[in-house]
mmCIF file of C-alpha atoms in Angstrom:
data_model
loop_
_atom_site.group_PDB
_atom_site.id
_atom_site.type_symbol
_atom_site.label_atom_id
_atom_site.label_comp_id
_atom_site.label_asym_id
_atom_site.label_seq_id
_atom_site.Cartn_x
_atom_site.Cartn_y
_atom_site.Cartn_z
ATOM 1 C CA MET A 3 -61.518 -12.182 -71.705
ATOM 2 C CA SER A 4 -60.181 -15.711 -72.138
ATOM 3 C CA SER A 5 -57.174 -14.455 -74.135
ATOM 4 C CA LEU A 6 -56.288 -12.065 -71.294
ATOM 5 C CA MET A 7 -56.507 -14.875 -68.743
ATOM 6 C CA ARG A 8 -54.370 -17.129 -70.922
ATOM 7 C CA SER A 9 -51.756 -14.388 -71.380
ATOM 8 C CA MET A 10 -51.598 -13.718 -67.641
ATOM 9 C CA ALA A 11 -51.227 -17.429 -66.896
ATOM 10 C CA ILE A 12 -48.316 -17.709 -69.348
ATOM 11 C CA ASN A 13 -46.553 -14.716 -67.764
ATOM 12 C CA ILE A 14 -46.973 -16.092 -64.252
ATOM 13 C CA SER A 15 -45.738 -19.495 -65.367
ATOM 14 C CA GLU A 16 -42.599 -17.994 -66.933
ATOM 15 C CA PHE A 17 -42.004 -15.872 -63.833
ATOM 16 C CA TYR A 18 -42.064 -18.875 -61.511
ATOM 17 C CA GLU A 19 -39.960 -21.036 -63.855
ATOM 18 C CA ASN A 20 -37.188 -18.423 -63.872
ATOM 19 C CA LEU A 21 -37.468 -17.674 -60.154
ATOM 20 C CA ALA A 22 -34.580 -19.079 -58.136
ATOM 21 C CA HIS A 23 -35.699 -21.147 -55.167
ATOM 22 C CA ALA A 24 -34.220 -23.248 -52.381
ATOM 23 C CA SER A 25 -35.849 -25.639 -49.926
ATOM 24 C CA VAL A 26 -34.973 -24.966 -46.287
ATOM 25 C CA SER A 27 -36.091 -26.844 -43.198
ATOM 26 C CA SER A 28 -37.041 -24.548 -40.350
ATOM 27 C CA LEU A 29 -36.623 -27.353 -37.812
ATOM 28 C CA THR A 30 -33.197 -28.695 -38.761
ATOM 29 C CA GLY A 31 -31.811 -25.841 -40.938
ATOM 30 C CA ILE A 32 -31.058 -28.229 -43.796
ATOM 31 C CA GLY A 33 -30.824 -26.334 -47.099
ATOM 32 C CA MET A 34 -29.557 -23.005 -45.684
ATOM 33 C CA GLY A 35 -26.391 -23.356 -47.772
ATOM 34 C CA ASP A 36 -28.493 -23.617 -50.941
ATOM 35 C CA CYS A 37 -30.543 -20.579 -49.879
ATOM 36 C CA GLU A 38 -27.391 -18.496 -49.330
ATOM 37 C CA ALA A 39 -26.035 -19.601 -52.721
ATOM 38 C CA GLN A 40 -29.311 -18.569 -54.406
ATOM 39 C CA ILE A 41 -29.201 -15.169 -52.671
ATOM 40 C CA ILE A 42 -25.602 -14.601 -53.813
ATOM 41 C CA ALA A 43 -26.498 -15.656 -57.375
ATOM 42 C CA ALA A 44 -29.495 -13.283 -57.382
ATOM 43 C CA ALA A 45 -27.283 -10.409 -56.157
ATOM 44 C CA GLU A 46 -24.756 -11.114 -58.930
ATOM 45 C CA GLU A 47 -27.523 -11.266 -61.536
ATOM 46 C CA TYR A 48 -28.849 -7.939 -60.250
ATOM 47 C CA GLU A 49 -25.387 -6.349 -60.487
ATOM 48 C CA GLU A 50 -24.757 -7.774 -63.972
ATOM 49 C CA SER A 51 -28.075 -7.106 -65.678
ATOM 50 C CA TYR A 52 -30.250 -4.651 -63.782
ATOM 51 C CA VAL A 53 -27.670 -2.121 -62.530
ATOM 52 C CA PRO A 54 -26.286 -1.416 -66.034
ATOM 53 C CA TYR A 55 -29.857 -0.960 -67.276
ATOM 54 C CA LEU A 56 -30.552 1.537 -64.474
ATOM 55 C CA GLU A 57 -27.308 3.398 -65.165
ATOM 56 C CA ALA A 58 -28.134 3.576 -68.876
ATOM 57 C CA ARG A 59 -31.585 4.973 -68.037
ATOM 58 C CA LYS A 60 -30.022 7.535 -65.682
ATOM 59 C CA ALA A 61 -27.547 8.583 -68.363
ATOM 60 C CA ALA A 62 -30.309 8.870 -70.972
ATOM 61 C CA ILE A 63 -32.440 10.984 -68.642
ATOM 62 C CA HIS A 64 -29.455 13.193 -67.764
ATOM 63 C CA LYS A 65 -28.573 13.594 -71.444
ATOM 64 C CA HIS A 66 -32.171 14.519 -72.262
ATOM 65 C CA ARG A 67 -32.252 17.091 -69.453
ATOM 66 C CA VAL A 68 -28.943 18.607 -70.588
ATOM 67 C CA GLU A 69 -30.204 18.884 -74.184
ATOM 68 C CA LEU A 70 -33.447 20.430 -72.980
ATOM 69 C CA ALA A 71 -31.525 22.944 -70.860
ATOM 70 C CA LYS A 72 -29.308 23.832 -73.839
ATOM 71 C CA GLN A 73 -32.377 24.402 -76.018
ATOM 72 C CA GLN A 74 -33.943 26.600 -73.363
ATOM 73 C CA LEU A 75 -30.706 28.592 -73.069
ATOM 74 C CA LYS A 76 -30.635 29.105 -76.831
ATOM 75 C CA VAL A 77 -34.208 30.382 -76.767
ATOM 76 C CA LEU A 78 -33.411 32.711 -73.869
ATOM 77 C CA ASP A 79 -30.276 33.973 -75.636
ATOM 78 C CA LYS A 80 -32.311 34.748 -78.767
ATOM 79 C CA GLN A 81 -34.933 36.557 -76.715
ATOM 80 C CA ASP A 82 -32.193 38.473 -74.895
ATOM 81 C CA ALA A 83 -30.583 39.485 -78.181
ATOM 82 C CA LYS A 84 -33.943 40.697 -79.515
ATOM 83 C CA ARG A 85 -34.571 42.739 -76.367
ATOM 84 C CA LYS A 86 -31.108 44.295 -76.514
ATOM 85 C CA ALA A 87 -31.540 45.158 -80.193
ATOM 86 C CA GLN A 88 -34.902 46.764 -79.490
ATOM 87 C CA GLN A 89 -33.468 48.712 -76.575
ATOM 88 C CA GLN A 90 -30.621 50.012 -78.719
ATOM 89 C CA LYS A 91 -33.004 51.079 -81.489
ATOM 90 C CA ALA A 92 -35.528 52.807 -79.246
ATOM 91 C CA PRO A 93 -34.598 55.719 -77.000
ATOM 92 C CA THR A 94 -34.739 55.061 -73.313
ATOM 93 C CA VAL A 95 -37.864 55.696 -71.323
ATOM 94 C CA ALA A 96 -36.179 58.459 -69.314
ATOM 95 C CA GLU A 97 -35.172 60.309 -72.488
ATOM 96 C CA ASN A 98 -38.701 60.002 -73.853
ATOM 97 C CA ARG A 99 -40.198 61.255 -70.604
ATOM 98 C CA GLU A 100 -37.926 64.306 -70.493
ATOM 99 C CA ASP A 101 -38.663 65.228 -74.109
ATOM 100 C CA ASP A 102 -42.373 64.649 -73.646
ATOM 101 C CA ALA A 103 -42.449 66.633 -70.406
ATOM 102 C CA GLU A 104 -40.866 69.658 -72.093
ATOM 103 C CA GLU A 105 -43.285 69.453 -75.015
ATOM 104 C CA ILE A 106 -46.252 69.005 -72.714
ATOM 105 C CA ASP A 107 -45.247 71.956 -70.519
ATOM 106 C CA GLU A 108 -44.961 74.279 -73.513
ATOM 107 C CA ASP A 109 -48.123 72.976 -75.144
ATOM 108 C CA GLU A 110 -50.100 73.081 -71.913
ATOM 109 C CA ALA A 111 -49.094 76.657 -71.203
ATOM 110 C CA GLU A 112 -50.204 77.756 -74.673
ATOM 111 C CA ASP A 113 -53.420 75.764 -74.485
ATOM 112 C CA LEU A 114 -54.225 77.104 -71.039
ATOM 113 C CA ALA A 115 -53.731 80.698 -72.178
ATOM 114 C CA LYS A 116 -55.944 80.139 -75.226
ATOM 115 C CA PHE A 117 -58.577 78.437 -73.111
ATOM 116 C CA ARG A 118 -58.708 81.302 -70.599
ATOM 117 C CA GLU A 119 -58.974 83.824 -73.425
ATOM 118 C CA MET A 120 -61.815 81.883 -75.000
ATOM 119 C CA LEU A 121 -63.659 81.619 -71.685
ATOM 120 C CA GLN A 122 -63.355 85.341 -71.105
ATOM 121 C CA GLN A 123 -64.600 86.170 -74.586
ATOM 122 C CA HIS A 124 -67.582 83.827 -74.394
ATOM 123 C CA ALA A 125 -68.532 84.557 -70.811
ATOM 124 C CA HIS A 126 -68.285 88.355 -71.011
ATOM 125 C CA PRO A 127 -67.761 89.446 -74.602
ATOM 126 C CA GLU A 128 -68.292 93.110 -73.700
ATOM 127 C CA ARG A 129 -65.490 93.048 -71.092
ATOM 128 C CA ALA A 130 -62.854 91.120 -73.083
ATOM 129 C CA THR A 131 -59.760 93.026 -74.034
ATOM 130 C CA ALA A 132 -57.173 92.441 -76.686
ATOM 131 C CA ASP A 133 -54.921 90.468 -74.377
ATOM 132 C CA GLY A 134 -57.779 88.171 -73.287
ATOM 133 C CA VAL A 135 -57.997 89.407 -69.697
ATOM 134 C CA ALA A 136 -61.290 90.966 -68.643
ATOM 135 C CA GLU A 137 -61.346 94.405 -67.114
ATOM 136 C CA GLU A 138 -62.788 94.626 -63.672
ATOM 137 C CA ASP A 139 -66.025 96.562 -63.681
ATOM 138 C CA GLU A 140 -67.833 97.670 -60.645
ATOM 139 C CA PRO A 141 -70.408 95.199 -59.477
ATOM 140 C CA LYS A 142 -73.848 95.410 -61.091
ATOM 141 C CA ARG A 143 -75.620 96.278 -57.865
ATOM 142 C CA LEU A 144 -73.535 99.416 -57.483
ATOM 143 C CA ARG A 145 -74.470 100.667 -60.991
ATOM 144 C CA LYS A 146 -78.079 101.340 -60.096
#
């Protein structure tokens, strides 16, 4: 803890040694010229040392953002190229749907006919005919 206190004391001491100051009397106004000179000197120091530092930081941040944007664009371009290549290789969804719909319609019609035939044969094996359609018999109650 003592080393931290010592370090802070040294920093504060250096800060106040380098701080520009001027003595001004509030009653008589003596020393206002010195105060104005110190303010002008501080403004010049700010313009000479701090503004270039800020501009360099701005430029570095802008450069970093531009590089990041370029990298992101490259990644997006690669992804776009992959998608386009995949789209060219694979048939379109509409083409697939049309082909599938035709196949399904034909297959469903055949399956439905086979299913009806099977139901007729299993439900009433004595009434099934060769074409799979049952012959209409008179109702059982009328046979008595």
